[in-house]
Amino acid sequence: MKTEKIYYGAAYYDEYMPCDRIREDMRMLREAGMNVIRIAESTWATMEPHDGVFDFTHLNRMLDASAAEGIDVIIGTPTYAIPAWMAARYPDILAVTRAGKEIYGRRQNMDITSPDYLRHAERMIRHMLSHIQGVKHVIGFQLDNETKAYDTRGPRVQVMFADYLKEQFHGDLDALNDHFGFHYWSNYVGSWEDLPDVTGTINGSFDAEFRKFQRKLAADFLKWQAAIVEEYRRPDQFVTQNFDFDWRGCSYGLQPDIDQRSAAEALTVAGVDIYHKSAAELDGASISMGGAIGRSLKKSNYLVLETEAQGNPGWLPYSGQLRLQAYSHLACGSNSVMYWHWHSIHNAIETYWKGVLSHNLKRGAVYEEVCRIGSEFTLIGDKLKNLQKENRAAFLLSHEALTGLSEFPVSPSLQYNEVFRWLYDALYRMNIETDIIYEKDLLLPGLTESYDTIFVPALYSVRAETIPALRQFTERGGQLVATFKSFFSDEYLKVFHDDQPHGLTDVFGMTYDRFTIPTREIMTFHDPAFTDPAIHADVPVSVQEWMELLEPAGAETLASYETAHWGECAAITRNRFGKGTAVYIGCYFDEEILEKLLSSLMAARGFDTETLHFPLIRKCGRNDAGNRITYLFNYSDAPISYHHRGTDAHALLTDRTVTDGTELVLAPWDVVILESADA
Amino acid sequence: MKTEKIYYGAAYYDEYMPCDRIREDMRMLREAGMNVIRIAESTWATMEPHDGVFDFTHLNRMLDASAAEGIDVIIGTPTYAIPAWMAARYPDILAVTRAGKEIYGRRQNMDITSPDYLRHAERMIRHMLSHIQGVKHVIGFQLDNETKAYDTRGPRVQVMFADYLKEQFHGDLDALNDHFGFHYWSNYVGSWEDLPDVTGTINGSFDAEFRKFQRKLAADFLKWQAAIVEEYRRPDQFVTQNFDFDWRGCSYGLQPDIDQRSAAEALTVAGVDIYHKSAAELDGASISMGGAIGRSLKKSNYLVLETEAQGNPGWLPYSGQLRLQAYSHLACGSNSVMYWHWHSIHNAIETYWKGVLSHNLKRGAVYEEVCRIGSEFTLIGDKLKNLQKENRAAFLLSHEALTGLSEFPVSPSLQYNEVFRWLYDALYRMNIETDIIYEKDLLLPGLTESYDTIFVPALYSVRAETIPALRQFTERGGQLVATFKSFFSDEYLKVFHDDQPHGLTDVFGMTYDRFTIPTREIMTFHDPAFTDPAIHADVPVSVQEWMELLEPAGAETLASYETAHWGECAAITRNRFGKGTAVYIGCYFDEEILEKLLSSLMAARGFDTETLHFPLIRKCGRNDAGNRITYLFNYSDAPISYHHRGTDAHALLTDRTVTDGTELVLAPWDVVILESADA
Amino acid sequence: MKTEKIYYGAAYYDEYMPCDRIREDMRMLREAGMNVIRIAESTWATMEPHDGVFDFTHLNRMLDASAAEGIDVIIGTPTYAIPAWMAARYPDILAVTRAGKEIYGRRQNMDITSPDYLRHAERMIRHMLSHIQGVKHVIGFQLDNETKAYDTRGPRVQVMFADYLKEQFHGDLDALNDHFGFHYWSNYVGSWEDLPDVTGTINGSFDAEFRKFQRKLAADFLKWQAAIVEEYRRPDQFVTQNFDFDWRGCSYGLQPDIDQRSAAEALTVAGVDIYHKSAAELDGASISMGGAIGRSLKKSNYLVLETEAQGNPGWLPYSGQLRLQAYSHLACGSNSVMYWHWHSIHNAIETYWKGVLSHNLKRGAVYEEVCRIGSEFTLIGDKLKNLQKENRAAFLLSHEALTGLSEFPVSPSLQYNEVFRWLYDALYRMNIETDIIYEKDLLLPGLTESYDTIFVPALYSVRAETIPALRQFTERGGQLVATFKSFFSDEYLKVFHDDQPHGLTDVFGMTYDRFTIPTREIMTFHDPAFTDPAIHADVPVSVQEWMELLEPAGAETLASYETAHWGECAAITRNRFGKGTAVYIGCYFDEEILEKLLSSLMAARGFDTETLHFPLIRKCGRNDAGNRITYLFNYSDAPISYHHRGTDAHALLTDRTVTDGTELVLAPWDVVILESADA
């Protein structure tokens, strides 16, 4: 969604405050250059303290105080955290999960399919939306919060799942038994009544289908909320959700528990919550990855609805980092930077997830940096909003493949998102910007044509229609780069019983039927085209975690295993197919070596892989005026020198002209933004 | 409590014996110089084999046989281990804990608030006490065993907790919601009926209050037992409990699960169970720490009711260590050394927790050393009993702070007791003896005046009245030494929303509002007064686990962080306040560096920090005759030479006079005890 | 059991196939030289898709197609995996275990004592056996699959256990209380109704007896099935079970959960499932150990019913390894090599446990090696079948000791099977072949006389009759070699209360009553007879995990601890007793040192310990013709040269004569088989 300005603000909770500060806070927000707060999400009990009794005192206070300072408001439905009275009076609302019956206390513990829950949620939403109808500075709505199905799997959900399967298989039990391979270990289901609870299954197909069903429940829930909101919203008000990511102590990869691409259909704009390591460990990769997913959901600009100010212990940003992060979000196509949250909380589990203000609620060092960002946004924000990316490479991601690799793992340390990030981060460090697409996007007219290269990390489970789409992409001249564990099983995780990689042996010019876990295996590179001596000079490379024994049939061997234990076989192959090229990476290895491999592959396709490298990160796009915006980020403690090349450009932050050959020195954690008219 | 002699003995269980040996055992006890056994605790089923059927055969055998050899008896109430018939007939007696419903088998699995349990326990105690009334050589009673609430938290206990909260907050729900911050995540409680079971809570304030409530249940249980015992005991009989410690494979720190200071009000003398690593890992620190807590409970001498003979696998003592340990207990003010237990057990879970006798029940090497200790105690015990300590430094400990740091942990490896022991052990190694006080002790008249220095480890949660007491202590001339994470939240774990450290910014002459987890941060020391070149010469010191960015406002910077990432800030500060000094240690670091810091701080206060150092440990006090007793311990495998200084002294173990300048050579694991008349 | 040929084949599952390939598969089996398939086990739902509805379509297909290619069939009863309809309709069939109530999905989740389950199982077995009666090429039956009690311990099982105890103790509760030491911690049981569920117990005697009871349940279940099968089988048909092993990621040691020796009484031939590490980690030790247990169960040849083809990820065999493995099984006395399984599975939990064919179901590299083995078996199999071993050393193993060491563990990394394998593997590497016997075998006439040396690893719990048997064995001239933790408790895990080692202090010429966990303890060897300088030259050896302080009384000290901490004591002793020798190894240490110790001990008994060493492994026996068969295996990546000594021999694989002095060069992972007429 395009916006009129960069939204800059924070989540605000009047009800959490240890004292009445709302006027002071709104003034401080405005003085910091902020223009929006996000409220009400998570505070159901504030607005409905007793069953059916509504109280909008705090909501009113926030609406009034923000209006007084000219600050816009995004209102969240409060449905992700149920009140104590609800758990006490309707205990069935608490979900039954793999871990057993949920107990009251934390958020996101309810069964989102519970009729009692849905009835209460709808009443709450309708009361709140009625209450704020006509409030002009409410600019949009957030549905729920980081929604998933929270592993709900009680008896009623099992019945819903059986109904879903009946529909999926048109009532044909034999088809279900065959697709899932239920004959194995006597799991055959002879009548629908005998279908067991999925919880005990050892059948990865059955379990994966249930997880797909749970992702659908989460997306359906958001669509249901969106339909209610639609009855109330003005055309100028947007509807969003704050999608989050697979979590490894920070936002890491594709979220396994909701089909965000499908859920986003109900929204007018996608929102994301991005949290990342900071201080010595800040590298911007998670911001970039999260932004790529943000853009992918509506194929448009997105909103950063939550990101850290001071964040968790260990994330206290160095001076300058907060500003670097803010521009990094914009450089990915975000139209907002919103902190979670304004003030640090004085009780409960997120006491140490610190906000813009520390617990003393005073203007500290972090607030001062927030003010600097705000004043810059005020000056140049209009040139930065609605950035259009023009990436020539994309990743093909898939929830089914993610689930597949979780059902049949390579190793705990090498899951789907790890394979994705292995490739993604290497390209990030090389300053090759990438988009993200999903299997169903392959059918969008013109989409694959816009890319030179498609990366396919571990597409373990693959839809039937994906095979011809990738074949065609390659045949027409594209470069297809797939890793091990791709194209191995169908969408029900049944392993294909023909040659691997299924349906693409001619495209890749190779096949294989053996694989193992390397112990001390090594491989060497052979392609003389590899310019980097590190991989050219037959230096042995250690193979880790997984190796497939590729047998070329037409493909050239880029690297092969250095052992006669299993006969001669390749590790990495490249094949000409039609006008294009198909590369298959049959094993996992060190990320520096991967970078060199990808550098060779991309250089051969005309990408610039030599000029810039992390910690200097460049991100580009086109602004509303049709000009090229080039961000340069220094993600390090040391100054970096950069020589501008090409058309004259305007350095927006320093307001000076930069010509061909100009040296720009980026201070530690600094940013340069260039606007130029080049095509 | 003062005693007439050193009590030397062991726990004895006639009912556990694989054969009838009671006369032989009592003879061996007497020959070893022992004078007391501890019996009956844990043997409820022996004495009440069927519901309401009592059988005191074993009790009689032990009373008779001990009387025959002139051995005194401490009788324990057997209530901490319920009989099988009770679990079978009254299943509700088994507690519901966080892990679910307890099952029968182990001890300490019952709900100590269960009316059925209490009724049976009272009947058992009354029968036993009636039975032994008039038995002269029963010198005291032990209530239960290492009592806690065993995490009982079933529905009835939740109701009791709600009643406790109602009373605490005078029925004011708004106050409860505010103090606990229940507005967060929709946890607001609109009516008392809606108060959720605490088990699922994400609210640290709520959970911490429940743990405080559980500590109170345990203390109340002991007071209830004490009142029953009081009806039967003679004035010459004492009442005690064997308090234990936070456990890290050995007695480690303040026990989190009972308020021992409060429970001890019901006792006439405090008892402790001290277990510690032995062999190569024996250092005496846990004995010293346990003794300090023992003294703290009644501000008097205490009893060591259990300590190891051979103990757990890996604890087999070297020759001489058992004797070293025995004197170490006395040197801390204990009036007893009692082994758990006499004989090694032939079945069940403590088979390898070996006693004075091995499984063959013969006179082995350990028994021989026990005899040597016994004969020495017989000779010089009267000079050693009732030792009065005269320490000039104390630790301020707090259960609420311990709980607070567990709700909001720094890291799993740096909990409250680890911070306490970081300081305690450094002082122990420097031979600065310390006492332990609690927050409510600060109000005792004259108590703080008796100390030169008060150490405050991580007093995360602080009572309102503690702030002025510490302020006054410092102002009047004392030295206050506090670490990071002190004075951060109120007694309900609500973080203060004014400047840190709360209420003491002028006392410490600094404030801070930022903190983080160091990755590769270092600090350097600046104070030229530090005589040790290791910390004087600006050698960088690695900062670990936690760092607060202190901003001095009047204080001198003793050490500062070596980085410009967050601007200039201090790591350790010292401030003059009134006639005193306040030191704040804002981060965690290596224990050797800590020792050097404390050495400088204490030397400046006139403490002797240079003469003696671990493995030579010195402990002092005054005996009944008013003479000074000085213990010297060699906690090492190598001989240590010591030169006596000052007044002539009498070496009690060798019965010779030691004059100024005399060299004493302590053999490995040996002890020297000097009695002198100096003031 | 002697067989007419080597059975060579695989498990086959027509019902798992993604397409109809049965004729093609049987043809490929035959072409590979295979002569048997194992079917039907695990496929209950295939044959009884609805309660009481039987369908033998797949069974018929497999019987017909195998007959057409002349392939024999072993039929398994399908009872170890219950159908979904059974779990849905008879939920009580699912076992209650320590982890709670089982849920449907995986195999081996039922209560094998459930009357409902047994009734259904019997009906299924009878229908199947009736159906295939008269089918000539069914050569044998497999009962169930890797049977255990699956920790069933629900209320009904507890009642069965109480009945078992009543019988065991002739209704005498006092005896039970005494034997188990139930007086400890108030666990005394005053009436049978009060006997608690064993699940919560802290009494190792009680728990161990329950585990013995569970092992008996499993054996009884197999005997019950055997009795049913007996009603149907022809005299030429065998009955077997595929016993498995304690699992450490591969077959590792004695199976803790069934008394296989007792269960095997119901069989005509013992079968085993052997899985082992492969590729770089292939060493043959688990094959050898598994074979020794296989032979021990019926004191005869056994069948390898399952072993890996490609197996788990990481087990992909190097070229040649599959063949090496096949002969390794035969060299231990197996009369079969059967792969689990023919084809790789396309769904569910064992998708990556790959068979002879990969998922593409084509002739790959592994199939080619299977063909080579098959063609060799066809040529020389008759000379290899029914190999009779003539070992002069044996291990004495015990389930009770295994359980005892699990109740009272030395350490998680040194359990019973680890102590067994410590000794076993050292001897394996030295090419000293060993048998396995159990305590009750000691009473078999003539059995102990057939051995020169009996090794006793950690016989923690010992039967009364074992003591005189070992005493007599030694007295008559045998060598007894026992490790630490032997002879410590009676069969109820009550520690003996006389001198250790119980009843054998004169045989070993030493005693001890102290033991501990070494920290930095070392020991040195003293015996000048030790020819290896590494242990002769007083080189200190690090003692690990456990040390007993042996006090020699007549025995010579082979090694002693190098410390005065506990006085002088021995680590390893050797004693002359009668005509024999008794060695006691009082601590655990490095396996290379152990090898040197055992080498000295065995050399003194006339064993050849110098000629051959791993990776060259030699295994011998006598074939049906009375000739000596000598296998030589190269378990390494490098060629090994071997010089034949003695009588002329016939190299069976190369069909050439080998005379004294002939050099044979074994290629990596190669095998040589010599037949000779020497006595």
PDB file of C-alpha atoms in Angstrom, chain A residues 177-191 193-205 408 460 485 488 492-500 511-521 546 549 563-567, chain C residues 15-16 18-19 42-46 49-50 58 78 80-85 88-89 103-107 279-281 310 312-319 340 345-352 354 358-366 637 669:
ATOM      1  CA  ASN A 177      -4.885 -44.137   2.863  1.00  0.00           C
ATOM      2  CA  ASP A 178      -2.812 -44.186  -0.325  1.00  0.00           C
ATOM      3  CA  HIS A 179      -1.668 -40.564  -0.262  1.00  0.00           C
ATOM      4  CA  PHE A 180      -0.662 -40.755   3.386  1.00  0.00           C
ATOM      5  CA  GLY A 181       0.682 -44.325   3.158  1.00  0.00           C
ATOM      6  CA  PHE A 182      -1.502 -45.392   6.067  1.00  0.00           C
ATOM      7  CA  HIS A 183      -0.900 -49.069   5.345  1.00  0.00           C
ATOM      8  CA  TYR A 184       2.422 -48.638   7.061  1.00  0.00           C
ATOM      9  CA  TRP A 185       2.519 -49.972  10.641  1.00  0.00           C
ATOM     10  CA  SER A 186      -1.146 -50.936  10.482  1.00  0.00           C
ATOM     11  CA  ASN A 187      -2.339 -47.309  10.434  1.00  0.00           C
ATOM     12  CA  TYR A 188      -4.920 -48.052   7.707  1.00  0.00           C
ATOM     13  CA  VAL A 189      -8.195 -46.224   8.337  1.00  0.00           C
ATOM     14  CA  GLY A 190     -11.197 -48.313   7.369  1.00  0.00           C
ATOM     15  CA  SER A 191     -13.928 -45.817   8.228  1.00  0.00           C
ATOM     16  CA  GLU A 193     -15.070 -42.805  12.542  1.00  0.00           C
ATOM     17  CA  ASP A 194     -11.763 -44.613  13.095  1.00  0.00           C
ATOM     18  CA  LEU A 195      -9.606 -41.694  12.007  1.00  0.00           C
ATOM     19  CA  PRO A 196      -7.347 -41.240  15.032  1.00  0.00           C
ATOM     20  CA  ASP A 197      -6.409 -38.027  16.763  1.00  0.00           C
ATOM     21  CA  VAL A 198      -3.394 -36.785  14.819  1.00  0.00           C
ATOM     22  CA  THR A 199      -1.421 -36.140  17.992  1.00  0.00           C
ATOM     23  CA  GLY A 200       0.015 -39.627  18.312  1.00  0.00           C
ATOM     24  CA  THR A 201       0.767 -40.186  14.665  1.00  0.00           C
ATOM     25  CA  ILE A 202       4.079 -41.361  13.316  1.00  0.00           C
ATOM     26  CA  ASN A 203       2.872 -40.537   9.830  1.00  0.00           C
ATOM     27  CA  GLY A 204       4.526 -37.332   8.630  1.00  0.00           C
ATOM     28  CA  SER A 205       1.973 -36.897   5.843  1.00  0.00           C
ATOM     29  CA  PHE A 408      11.829 -35.415   8.048  1.00  0.00           C
ATOM     30  CA  TYR A 460      11.217 -30.816  -0.045  1.00  0.00           C
ATOM     31  CA  LYS A 485      16.281 -31.878  -0.464  1.00  0.00           C
ATOM     32  CA  PHE A 488      11.715 -34.932  -3.181  1.00  0.00           C
ATOM     33  CA  TYR A 492       1.344 -34.938   0.915  1.00  0.00           C
ATOM     34  CA  LEU A 493       4.995 -35.710   1.680  1.00  0.00           C
ATOM     35  CA  LYS A 494       4.851 -38.989  -0.214  1.00  0.00           C
ATOM     36  CA  VAL A 495       8.342 -39.466  -1.645  1.00  0.00           C
ATOM     37  CA  PHE A 496       8.263 -39.680  -5.426  1.00  0.00           C
ATOM     38  CA  HIS A 497       8.961 -43.164  -6.677  1.00  0.00           C
ATOM     39  CA  ASP A 498      10.619 -42.081  -9.880  1.00  0.00           C
ATOM     40  CA  ASP A 499      14.030 -40.494 -10.371  1.00  0.00           C
ATOM     41  CA  GLN A 500      15.119 -37.531  -8.281  1.00  0.00           C
ATOM     42  CA  THR A 511      19.853 -37.733 -10.944  1.00  0.00           C
ATOM     43  CA  TYR A 512      20.654 -39.455  -7.655  1.00  0.00           C
ATOM     44  CA  ASP A 513      19.268 -42.166  -5.444  1.00  0.00           C
ATOM     45  CA  ARG A 514      21.803 -42.182  -2.615  1.00  0.00           C
ATOM     46  CA  PHE A 515      22.438 -39.661   0.134  1.00  0.00           C
ATOM     47  CA  THR A 516      24.041 -39.741   3.556  1.00  0.00           C
ATOM     48  CA  ILE A 517      25.355 -37.675   6.425  1.00  0.00           C
ATOM     49  CA  PRO A 518      28.988 -36.771   5.868  1.00  0.00           C
ATOM     50  CA  THR A 519      31.466 -37.516   8.609  1.00  0.00           C
ATOM     51  CA  ARG A 520      34.784 -36.385   7.230  1.00  0.00           C
ATOM     52  CA  GLU A 521      33.851 -36.002   3.577  1.00  0.00           C
ATOM     53  CA  TRP A 546      23.916 -33.729   4.355  1.00  0.00           C
ATOM     54  CA  LEU A 549      25.509 -38.408  -4.420  1.00  0.00           C
ATOM     55  CA  THR A 563      36.346 -40.058  -2.093  1.00  0.00           C
ATOM     56  CA  ALA A 564      36.005 -43.355  -3.868  1.00  0.00           C
ATOM     57  CA  HIS A 565      33.849 -44.838  -1.119  1.00  0.00           C
ATOM     58  CA  TRP A 566      30.707 -44.675  -3.163  1.00  0.00           C
ATOM     59  CA  GLY A 567      32.208 -44.425  -6.633  1.00  0.00           C
TER      60      GLY A 567
ATOM     61  CA  GLU C  15       0.804 -53.248   1.014  1.00  0.00           C
ATOM     62  CA  TYR C  16       3.327 -50.412   1.289  1.00  0.00           C
ATOM     63  CA  PRO C  18       3.097 -47.082  -4.351  1.00  0.00           C
ATOM     64  CA  CYS C  19       2.377 -49.251  -7.424  1.00  0.00           C
ATOM     65  CA  SER C  42       3.174 -55.183  11.364  1.00  0.00           C
ATOM     66  CA  THR C  43       0.279 -55.288   8.875  1.00  0.00           C
ATOM     67  CA  TRP C  44      -2.667 -56.255  11.059  1.00  0.00           C
ATOM     68  CA  ALA C  45      -4.943 -53.614   9.521  1.00  0.00           C
ATOM     69  CA  THR C  46      -4.169 -54.931   6.055  1.00  0.00           C
ATOM     70  CA  PRO C  49      -9.341 -53.817   7.989  1.00  0.00           C
ATOM     71  CA  HIS C  50     -12.473 -53.825  10.147  1.00  0.00           C
ATOM     72  CA  HIS C  58      -1.970 -58.905  -0.066  1.00  0.00           C
ATOM     73  CA  PRO C  78       1.108 -58.919  12.935  1.00  0.00           C
ATOM     74  CA  TYR C  80       2.843 -55.566  17.462  1.00  0.00           C
ATOM     75  CA  ALA C  81       0.945 -52.780  15.695  1.00  0.00           C
ATOM     76  CA  ILE C  82      -2.771 -52.505  16.358  1.00  0.00           C
ATOM     77  CA  PRO C  83      -5.238 -51.150  13.784  1.00  0.00           C
ATOM     78  CA  ALA C  84      -6.874 -47.753  14.152  1.00  0.00           C
ATOM     79  CA  TRP C  85     -10.319 -49.351  14.583  1.00  0.00           C
ATOM     80  CA  ALA C  88     -11.014 -46.298  18.541  1.00  0.00           C
ATOM     81  CA  ARG C  89     -13.290 -49.078  19.775  1.00  0.00           C
ATOM     82  CA  ILE C 103      -2.204 -42.543  22.272  1.00  0.00           C
ATOM     83  CA  TYR C 104      -2.767 -44.146  18.914  1.00  0.00           C
ATOM     84  CA  GLY C 105      -0.239 -43.838  16.129  1.00  0.00           C
ATOM     85  CA  ARG C 106       2.966 -45.643  16.762  1.00  0.00           C
ATOM     86  CA  ARG C 107       3.434 -49.411  17.098  1.00  0.00           C
ATOM     87  CA  ALA C 279      30.664 -46.097   6.512  1.00  0.00           C
ATOM     88  CA  ALA C 280      33.637 -44.633   8.398  1.00  0.00           C
ATOM     89  CA  GLU C 281      32.335 -46.045  11.674  1.00  0.00           C
ATOM     90  CA  GLN C 310      21.214 -48.649   3.302  1.00  0.00           C
ATOM     91  CA  ASN C 312      19.446 -44.680   8.466  1.00  0.00           C
ATOM     92  CA  PRO C 313      20.930 -41.452   7.144  1.00  0.00           C
ATOM     93  CA  GLY C 314      24.644 -41.657   7.767  1.00  0.00           C
ATOM     94  CA  TRP C 315      24.724 -45.436   7.347  1.00  0.00           C
ATOM     95  CA  LEU C 316      25.066 -45.547   3.549  1.00  0.00           C
ATOM     96  CA  PRO C 317      27.646 -48.336   3.196  1.00  0.00           C
ATOM     97  CA  TYR C 318      30.889 -47.867   1.332  1.00  0.00           C
ATOM     98  CA  SER C 319      31.382 -50.176  -1.635  1.00  0.00           C
ATOM     99  CA  TRP C 340      15.163 -54.771   6.518  1.00  0.00           C
ATOM    100  CA  ILE C 345       9.222 -46.606   2.079  1.00  0.00           C
ATOM    101  CA  HIS C 346       7.524 -43.542   0.638  1.00  0.00           C
ATOM    102  CA  ASN C 347       5.573 -42.343   3.686  1.00  0.00           C
ATOM    103  CA  ALA C 348       5.791 -42.191   7.460  1.00  0.00           C
ATOM    104  CA  ILE C 349       8.444 -42.451  10.117  1.00  0.00           C
ATOM    105  CA  GLU C 350      10.832 -44.901   8.456  1.00  0.00           C
ATOM    106  CA  THR C 351      11.003 -43.157   5.103  1.00  0.00           C
ATOM    107  CA  TYR C 352      14.716 -42.626   5.623  1.00  0.00           C
ATOM    108  CA  LYS C 354      16.322 -47.195   3.363  1.00  0.00           C
ATOM    109  CA  SER C 358      16.049 -46.686  -3.046  1.00  0.00           C
ATOM    110  CA  HIS C 359      12.782 -44.783  -3.410  1.00  0.00           C
ATOM    111  CA  ASN C 360      13.041 -44.954  -7.186  1.00  0.00           C
ATOM    112  CA  LEU C 361      12.768 -48.771  -6.937  1.00  0.00           C
ATOM    113  CA  LYS C 362      15.525 -49.295  -9.487  1.00  0.00           C
ATOM    114  CA  ARG C 363      18.674 -51.409  -9.601  1.00  0.00           C
ATOM    115  CA  GLY C 364      21.199 -49.150  -7.930  1.00  0.00           C
ATOM    116  CA  ALA C 365      24.694 -49.592  -6.556  1.00  0.00           C
ATOM    117  CA  VAL C 366      23.435 -51.252  -3.381  1.00  0.00           C
ATOM    118  CA  ASP C 637      40.179 -48.291   4.255  1.00  0.00           C
ATOM    119  CA  TRP C 669      36.683 -53.860   3.484  1.00  0.00           C
TER     120      TRP C 669
END
